JSON list of C-alpha atoms in Angstrom, two decimals:
[
{"chain": "A", "resi": 10, "resn": "UNK", "atom": "CA", "xyz": [-42.96, 32.10, -0.67]},
{"chain": "A", "resi": 11, "resn": "UNK", "atom": "CA", "xyz": [-42.71, 27.94, -2.32]},
{"chain": "A", "resi": 12, "resn": "UNK", "atom": "CA", "xyz": [-39.45, 26.65, -4.17]},
{"chain": "A", "resi": 13, "resn": "UNK", "atom": "CA", "xyz": [-38.27, 24.64, -6.44]},
{"chain": "A", "resi": 14, "resn": "UNK", "atom": "CA", "xyz": [-36.22, 21.62, -5.42]},
{"chain": "A", "resi": 15, "resn": "UNK", "atom": "CA", "xyz": [-34.41, 20.02, -8.79]},
{"chain": "A", "resi": 16, "resn": "UNK", "atom": "CA", "xyz": [-32.85, 16.64, -8.29]},
{"chain": "A", "resi": 17, "resn": "UNK", "atom": "CA", "xyz": [-30.17, 15.51, -10.63]},
{"chain": "A", "resi": 18, "resn": "UNK", "atom": "CA", "xyz": [-29.06, 11.91, -11.34]},
{"chain": "A", "resi": 19, "resn": "UNK", "atom": "CA", "xyz": [-26.50, 10.98, -13.40]},
{"chain": "A", "resi": 20, "resn": "UNK", "atom": "CA", "xyz": [-26.45, 7.22, -15.47]},
{"chain": "A", "resi": 21, "resn": "UNK", "atom": "CA", "xyz": [-23.41, 4.40, -14.58]},
{"chain": "A", "resi": 22, "resn": "UNK", "atom": "CA", "xyz": [-19.66, 5.78, -15.08]},
{"chain": "A", "resi": 23, "resn": "UNK", "atom": "CA", "xyz": [-21.00, 9.90, -15.77]},
{"chain": "A", "resi": 24, "resn": "UNK", "atom": "CA", "xyz": [-20.02, 13.02, -12.90]},
{"chain": "A", "resi": 25, "resn": "UNK", "atom": "CA", "xyz": [-19.27, 15.94, -13.53]},
{"chain": "A", "resi": 26, "resn": "UNK", "atom": "CA", "xyz": [-15.47, 15.61, -13.92]},
{"chain": "A", "resi": 27, "resn": "UNK", "atom": "CA", "xyz": [-15.78, 14.06, -17.06]},
{"chain": "A", "resi": 28, "resn": "UNK", "atom": "CA", "xyz": [-14.48, 15.64, -20.33]},
{"chain": "A", "resi": 29, "resn": "UNK", "atom": "CA", "xyz": [-18.27, 15.13, -21.85]},
{"chain": "A", "resi": 30, "resn": "UNK", "atom": "CA", "xyz": [-20.42, 16.47, -20.15]},
{"chain": "A", "resi": 31, "resn": "UNK", "atom": "CA", "xyz": [-23.81, 14.66, -19.75]},
{"chain": "A", "resi": 32, "resn": "UNK", "atom": "CA", "xyz": [-27.20, 16.32, -20.43]},
{"chain": "A", "resi": 33, "resn": "UNK", "atom": "CA", "xyz": [-28.16, 15.76, -17.45]},
{"chain": "A", "resi": 34, "resn": "UNK", "atom": "CA", "xyz": [-25.17, 17.57, -16.34]},
{"chain": "A", "resi": 35, "resn": "UNK", "atom": "CA", "xyz": [-25.98, 20.01, -18.71]},
{"chain": "A", "resi": 36, "resn": "UNK", "atom": "CA", "xyz": [-29.57, 20.35, -17.24]},
{"chain": "A", "resi": 37, "resn": "UNK", "atom": "CA", "xyz": [-28.00, 21.00, -13.83]},
{"chain": "A", "resi": 38, "resn": "UNK", "atom": "CA", "xyz": [-25.22, 23.67, -15.03]},
{"chain": "A", "resi": 39, "resn": "UNK", "atom": "CA", "xyz": [-28.27, 26.22, -17.28]},
{"chain": "A", "resi": 40, "resn": "UNK", "atom": "CA", "xyz": [-30.64, 25.72, -14.06]},
{"chain": "A", "resi": 41, "resn": "UNK", "atom": "CA", "xyz": [-31.18, 29.37, -12.70]},
{"chain": "A", "resi": 42, "resn": "UNK", "atom": "CA", "xyz": [-29.67, 28.63, -8.57]},
{"chain": "A", "resi": 43, "resn": "UNK", "atom": "CA", "xyz": [-29.14, 32.99, -8.19]},
{"chain": "A", "resi": 44, "resn": "UNK", "atom": "CA", "xyz": [-32.50, 32.97, -6.34]},
{"chain": "A", "resi": 45, "resn": "UNK", "atom": "CA", "xyz": [-34.15, 31.24, -3.38]},
{"chain": "A", "resi": 46, "resn": "UNK", "atom": "CA", "xyz": [-37.32, 30.25, -5.29]},
{"chain": "A", "resi": 47, "resn": "UNK", "atom": "CA", "xyz": [-35.16, 27.57, -6.53]},
{"chain": "A", "resi": 48, "resn": "UNK", "atom": "CA", "xyz": [-32.51, 24.93, -5.72]},
{"chain": "A", "resi": 49, "resn": "UNK", "atom": "CA", "xyz": [-30.77, 22.22, -7.21]},
{"chain": "A", "resi": 50, "resn": "UNK", "atom": "CA", "xyz": [-28.27, 19.32, -6.40]},
{"chain": "A", "resi": 51, "resn": "UNK", "atom": "CA", "xyz": [-26.27, 17.27, -8.98]},
{"chain": "A", "resi": 52, "resn": "UNK", "atom": "CA", "xyz": [-25.78, 13.58, -8.11]},
{"chain": "A", "resi": 53, "resn": "UNK", "atom": "CA", "xyz": [-23.34, 11.75, -9.67]},
{"chain": "A", "resi": 54, "resn": "UNK", "atom": "CA", "xyz": [-23.91, 7.93, -11.06]},
{"chain": "A", "resi": 55, "resn": "UNK", "atom": "CA", "xyz": [-22.51, 4.79, -9.77]},
{"chain": "A", "resi": 56, "resn": "UNK", "atom": "CA", "xyz": [-18.98, 3.69, -10.64]},
{"chain": "A", "resi": 57, "resn": "UNK", "atom": "CA", "xyz": [-17.85, 6.89, -10.65]},
{"chain": "A", "resi": 58, "resn": "UNK", "atom": "CA", "xyz": [-15.13, 6.15, -7.86]},
{"chain": "A", "resi": 59, "resn": "UNK", "atom": "CA", "xyz": [-11.87, 7.27, -8.56]},
{"chain": "A", "resi": 60, "resn": "UNK", "atom": "CA", "xyz": [-10.50, 4.00, -6.71]},
{"chain": "A", "resi": 61, "resn": "UNK", "atom": "CA", "xyz": [-10.92, 1.76, -10.13]},
{"chain": "A", "resi": 62, "resn": "UNK", "atom": "CA", "xyz": [-12.36, -1.10, -8.08]},
{"chain": "A", "resi": 63, "resn": "UNK", "atom": "CA", "xyz": [-15.19, 0.54, -6.78]},
{"chain": "A", "resi": 64, "resn": "UNK", "atom": "CA", "xyz": [-16.17, 2.06, -9.95]},
{"chain": "A", "resi": 65, "resn": "UNK", "atom": "CA", "xyz": [-15.74, -1.69, -11.77]},
{"chain": "A", "resi": 66, "resn": "UNK", "atom": "CA", "xyz": [-18.13, -2.80, -8.76]},
{"chain": "A", "resi": 67, "resn": "UNK", "atom": "CA", "xyz": [-20.62, 0.40, -9.50]},
{"chain": "A", "resi": 68, "resn": "UNK", "atom": "CA", "xyz": [-20.39, 0.12, -13.04]},
{"chain": "A", "resi": 69, "resn": "UNK", "atom": "CA", "xyz": [-21.45, -3.78, -12.94]},
{"chain": "A", "resi": 70, "resn": "UNK", "atom": "CA", "xyz": [-23.74, -3.90, -9.32]},
{"chain": "A", "resi": 71, "resn": "UNK", "atom": "CA", "xyz": [-24.78, -0.76, -8.79]},
{"chain": "A", "resi": 72, "resn": "UNK", "atom": "CA", "xyz": [-22.33, -0.74, -5.90]},
{"chain": "A", "resi": 73, "resn": "UNK", "atom": "CA", "xyz": [-23.18, 3.17, -5.01]},
{"chain": "A", "resi": 74, "resn": "UNK", "atom": "CA", "xyz": [-26.59, 2.89, -5.87]},
{"chain": "A", "resi": 75, "resn": "UNK", "atom": "CA", "xyz": [-27.90, 3.15, -1.31]},
{"chain": "A", "resi": 76, "resn": "UNK", "atom": "CA", "xyz": [-25.10, 6.11, -0.67]},
{"chain": "A", "resi": 77, "resn": "UNK", "atom": "CA", "xyz": [-26.83, 8.11, -3.80]},
{"chain": "A", "resi": 78, "resn": "UNK", "atom": "CA", "xyz": [-30.42, 7.76, -2.76]},
{"chain": "A", "resi": 79, "resn": "UNK", "atom": "CA", "xyz": [-29.65, 8.76, 0.90]},
{"chain": "A", "resi": 80, "resn": "UNK", "atom": "CA", "xyz": [-27.91, 12.34, 0.00]},
{"chain": "A", "resi": 81, "resn": "UNK", "atom": "CA", "xyz": [-30.50, 12.75, -2.49]},
{"chain": "A", "resi": 82, "resn": "UNK", "atom": "CA", "xyz": [-33.24, 11.82, 0.15]},
{"chain": "A", "resi": 83, "resn": "UNK", "atom": "CA", "xyz": [-31.08, 14.28, 3.10]},
{"chain": "A", "resi": 84, "resn": "UNK", "atom": "CA", "xyz": [-31.08, 17.03, 0.41]},
{"chain": "A", "resi": 85, "resn": "UNK", "atom": "CA", "xyz": [-35.07, 16.94, 0.22]},
{"chain": "A", "resi": 86, "resn": "UNK", "atom": "CA", "xyz": [-35.57, 16.92, 4.10]},
{"chain": "A", "resi": 87, "resn": "UNK", "atom": "CA", "xyz": [-33.07, 19.49, 4.93]},
{"chain": "A", "resi": 88, "resn": "UNK", "atom": "CA", "xyz": [-34.08, 22.05, 2.24]},
{"chain": "A", "resi": 89, "resn": "UNK", "atom": "CA", "xyz": [-38.38, 21.50, 1.01]},
{"chain": "A", "resi": 90, "resn": "UNK", "atom": "CA", "xyz": [-40.65, 22.64, 3.22]},
{"chain": "A", "resi": 91, "resn": "UNK", "atom": "CA", "xyz": [-44.84, 23.19, 3.08]},
{"chain": "A", "resi": 92, "resn": "UNK", "atom": "CA", "xyz": [-45.53, 24.32, -1.05]},
{"chain": "A", "resi": 93, "resn": "UNK", "atom": "CA", "xyz": [-42.27, 22.91, -2.01]},
{"chain": "A", "resi": 94, "resn": "UNK", "atom": "CA", "xyz": [-42.70, 21.40, -5.78]},
{"chain": "A", "resi": 95, "resn": "UNK", "atom": "CA", "xyz": [-40.04, 18.99, -6.17]},
{"chain": "A", "resi": 96, "resn": "UNK", "atom": "CA", "xyz": [-38.87, 18.22, -9.36]},
{"chain": "A", "resi": 97, "resn": "UNK", "atom": "CA", "xyz": [-36.03, 14.86, -10.15]},
{"chain": "A", "resi": 98, "resn": "UNK", "atom": "CA", "xyz": [-34.41, 14.16, -12.87]},
{"chain": "A", "resi": 99, "resn": "UNK", "atom": "CA", "xyz": [-31.76, 11.03, -13.73]},
{"chain": "A", "resi": 100, "resn": "UNK", "atom": "CA", "xyz": [-30.31, 9.50, -16.88]},
{"chain": "A", "resi": 101, "resn": "UNK", "atom": "CA", "xyz": [-29.94, 5.43, -17.26]},
{"chain": "A", "resi": 102, "resn": "UNK", "atom": "CA", "xyz": [-29.30, 4.45, -13.71]},
{"chain": "A", "resi": 103, "resn": "UNK", "atom": "CA", "xyz": [-29.67, 7.66, -12.81]},
{"chain": "A", "resi": 104, "resn": "UNK", "atom": "CA", "xyz": [-33.53, 7.60, -13.29]},
{"chain": "A", "resi": 105, "resn": "UNK", "atom": "CA", "xyz": [-33.96, 4.43, -11.43]},
{"chain": "A", "resi": 106, "resn": "UNK", "atom": "CA", "xyz": [-32.19, 5.84, -8.40]},
{"chain": "A", "resi": 107, "resn": "UNK", "atom": "CA", "xyz": [-34.53, 9.66, -8.53]},
{"chain": "A", "resi": 108, "resn": "UNK", "atom": "CA", "xyz": [-37.34, 6.42, -8.76]},
{"chain": "A", "resi": 109, "resn": "UNK", "atom": "CA", "xyz": [-36.28, 5.12, -5.59]},
{"chain": "A", "resi": 110, "resn": "UNK", "atom": "CA", "xyz": [-36.08, 8.60, -4.11]},
{"chain": "A", "resi": 111, "resn": "UNK", "atom": "CA", "xyz": [-39.70, 9.40, -5.14]},
{"chain": "A", "resi": 112, "resn": "UNK", "atom": "CA", "xyz": [-40.42, 5.87, -3.77]},
{"chain": "A", "resi": 113, "resn": "UNK", "atom": "CA", "xyz": [-38.90, 6.75, -0.30]},
{"chain": "A", "resi": 114, "resn": "UNK", "atom": "CA", "xyz": [-40.27, 10.37, 0.23]},
{"chain": "A", "resi": 115, "resn": "UNK", "atom": "CA", "xyz": [-43.96, 8.74, -0.86]},
{"chain": "A", "resi": 116, "resn": "UNK", "atom": "CA", "xyz": [-43.64, 5.65, 1.45]},
{"chain": "A", "resi": 117, "resn": "UNK", "atom": "CA", "xyz": [-42.02, 7.17, 4.54]},
{"chain": "A", "resi": 118, "resn": "UNK", "atom": "CA", "xyz": [-41.84, 10.95, 3.69]},
{"chain": "A", "resi": 119, "resn": "UNK", "atom": "CA", "xyz": [-39.38, 13.23, 4.76]},
{"chain": "A", "resi": 120, "resn": "UNK", "atom": "CA", "xyz": [-38.15, 12.68, 8.10]},
{"chain": "A", "resi": 121, "resn": "UNK", "atom": "CA", "xyz": [-37.57, 16.12, 10.54]},
{"chain": "A", "resi": 122, "resn": "UNK", "atom": "CA", "xyz": [-34.37, 15.76, 12.34]},
{"chain": "A", "resi": 123, "resn": "UNK", "atom": "CA", "xyz": [-32.39, 18.10, 15.26]},
{"chain": "A", "resi": 124, "resn": "UNK", "atom": "CA", "xyz": [-28.55, 17.91, 13.55]},
{"chain": "A", "resi": 125, "resn": "UNK", "atom": "CA", "xyz": [-27.08, 15.93, 11.06]},
{"chain": "A", "resi": 126, "resn": "UNK", "atom": "CA", "xyz": [-26.23, 12.63, 12.83]},
{"chain": "A", "resi": 127, "resn": "UNK", "atom": "CA", "xyz": [-29.44, 12.85, 13.62]},
{"chain": "A", "resi": 128, "resn": "UNK", "atom": "CA", "xyz": [-30.85, 12.97, 9.83]},
{"chain": "A", "resi": 129, "resn": "UNK", "atom": "CA", "xyz": [-27.90, 10.23, 8.59]},
{"chain": "A", "resi": 130, "resn": "UNK", "atom": "CA", "xyz": [-29.46, 7.76, 11.64]},
{"chain": "A", "resi": 131, "resn": "UNK", "atom": "CA", "xyz": [-33.36, 8.29, 10.17]},
{"chain": "A", "resi": 132, "resn": "UNK", "atom": "CA", "xyz": [-32.64, 8.37, 6.59]},
{"chain": "A", "resi": 133, "resn": "UNK", "atom": "CA", "xyz": [-31.04, 5.29, 7.06]},
{"chain": "A", "resi": 134, "resn": "UNK", "atom": "CA", "xyz": [-33.45, 3.75, 9.16]},
{"chain": "A", "resi": 135, "resn": "UNK", "atom": "CA", "xyz": [-36.36, 5.23, 6.39]},
{"chain": "A", "resi": 136, "resn": "UNK", "atom": "CA", "xyz": [-34.24, 3.80, 3.35]},
{"chain": "A", "resi": 137, "resn": "UNK", "atom": "CA", "xyz": [-34.49, 0.14, 5.14]},
{"chain": "A", "resi": 138, "resn": "UNK", "atom": "CA", "xyz": [-38.08, 0.55, 6.24]},
{"chain": "A", "resi": 139, "resn": "UNK", "atom": "CA", "xyz": [-38.80, 1.27, 2.50]},
{"chain": "A", "resi": 140, "resn": "UNK", "atom": "CA", "xyz": [-36.65, -1.39, 1.24]},
{"chain": "A", "resi": 141, "resn": "UNK", "atom": "CA", "xyz": [-38.67, -3.92, 3.52]},
{"chain": "A", "resi": 142, "resn": "UNK", "atom": "CA", "xyz": [-41.83, -2.44, 2.82]},
{"chain": "A", "resi": 143, "resn": "UNK", "atom": "CA", "xyz": [-43.00, -1.30, 6.46]},
{"chain": "A", "resi": 144, "resn": "UNK", "atom": "CA", "xyz": [-44.69, 1.33, 7.85]},
{"chain": "A", "resi": 145, "resn": "UNK", "atom": "CA", "xyz": [-43.36, 4.53, 8.25]},
{"chain": "A", "resi": 146, "resn": "UNK", "atom": "CA", "xyz": [-40.58, 4.68, 10.59]},
{"chain": "A", "resi": 147, "resn": "UNK", "atom": "CA", "xyz": [-40.95, 8.37, 12.01]},
{"chain": "A", "resi": 148, "resn": "UNK", "atom": "CA", "xyz": [-44.94, 7.58, 12.55]},
{"chain": "A", "resi": 149, "resn": "UNK", "atom": "CA", "xyz": [-43.28, 4.56, 15.14]},
{"chain": "A", "resi": 150, "resn": "UNK", "atom": "CA", "xyz": [-41.13, 7.13, 17.35]}
]
């Protein structure tokens, strides 16, 4: 049976732990995740590090974008099965983040893996190949 996979990525400086909840967080909270026909992941926006210098770099220059993209991509690689539907939502830089994830999937596909270490290596290789506009790395093995 197919399922819905929902990716949600928040904007710069927005995180689930903030007092003011964003619409992206509210959307995540409103999803019915009690059954196996729908799964979701919420991604804090760039610039949400508790270490102030990293938060400033994230807010100003997008530091942390690569990490967020790879985390969402790995979530898809772990959970996607043929027939599943993928939905991606984001706000501000979160919209940019999910746009990159969708482009990565369309360009490189989803990698197969035997363990988490292999998934991490292949996800990073797929991201690098996508950034440099190369052929799918999983096709070159």
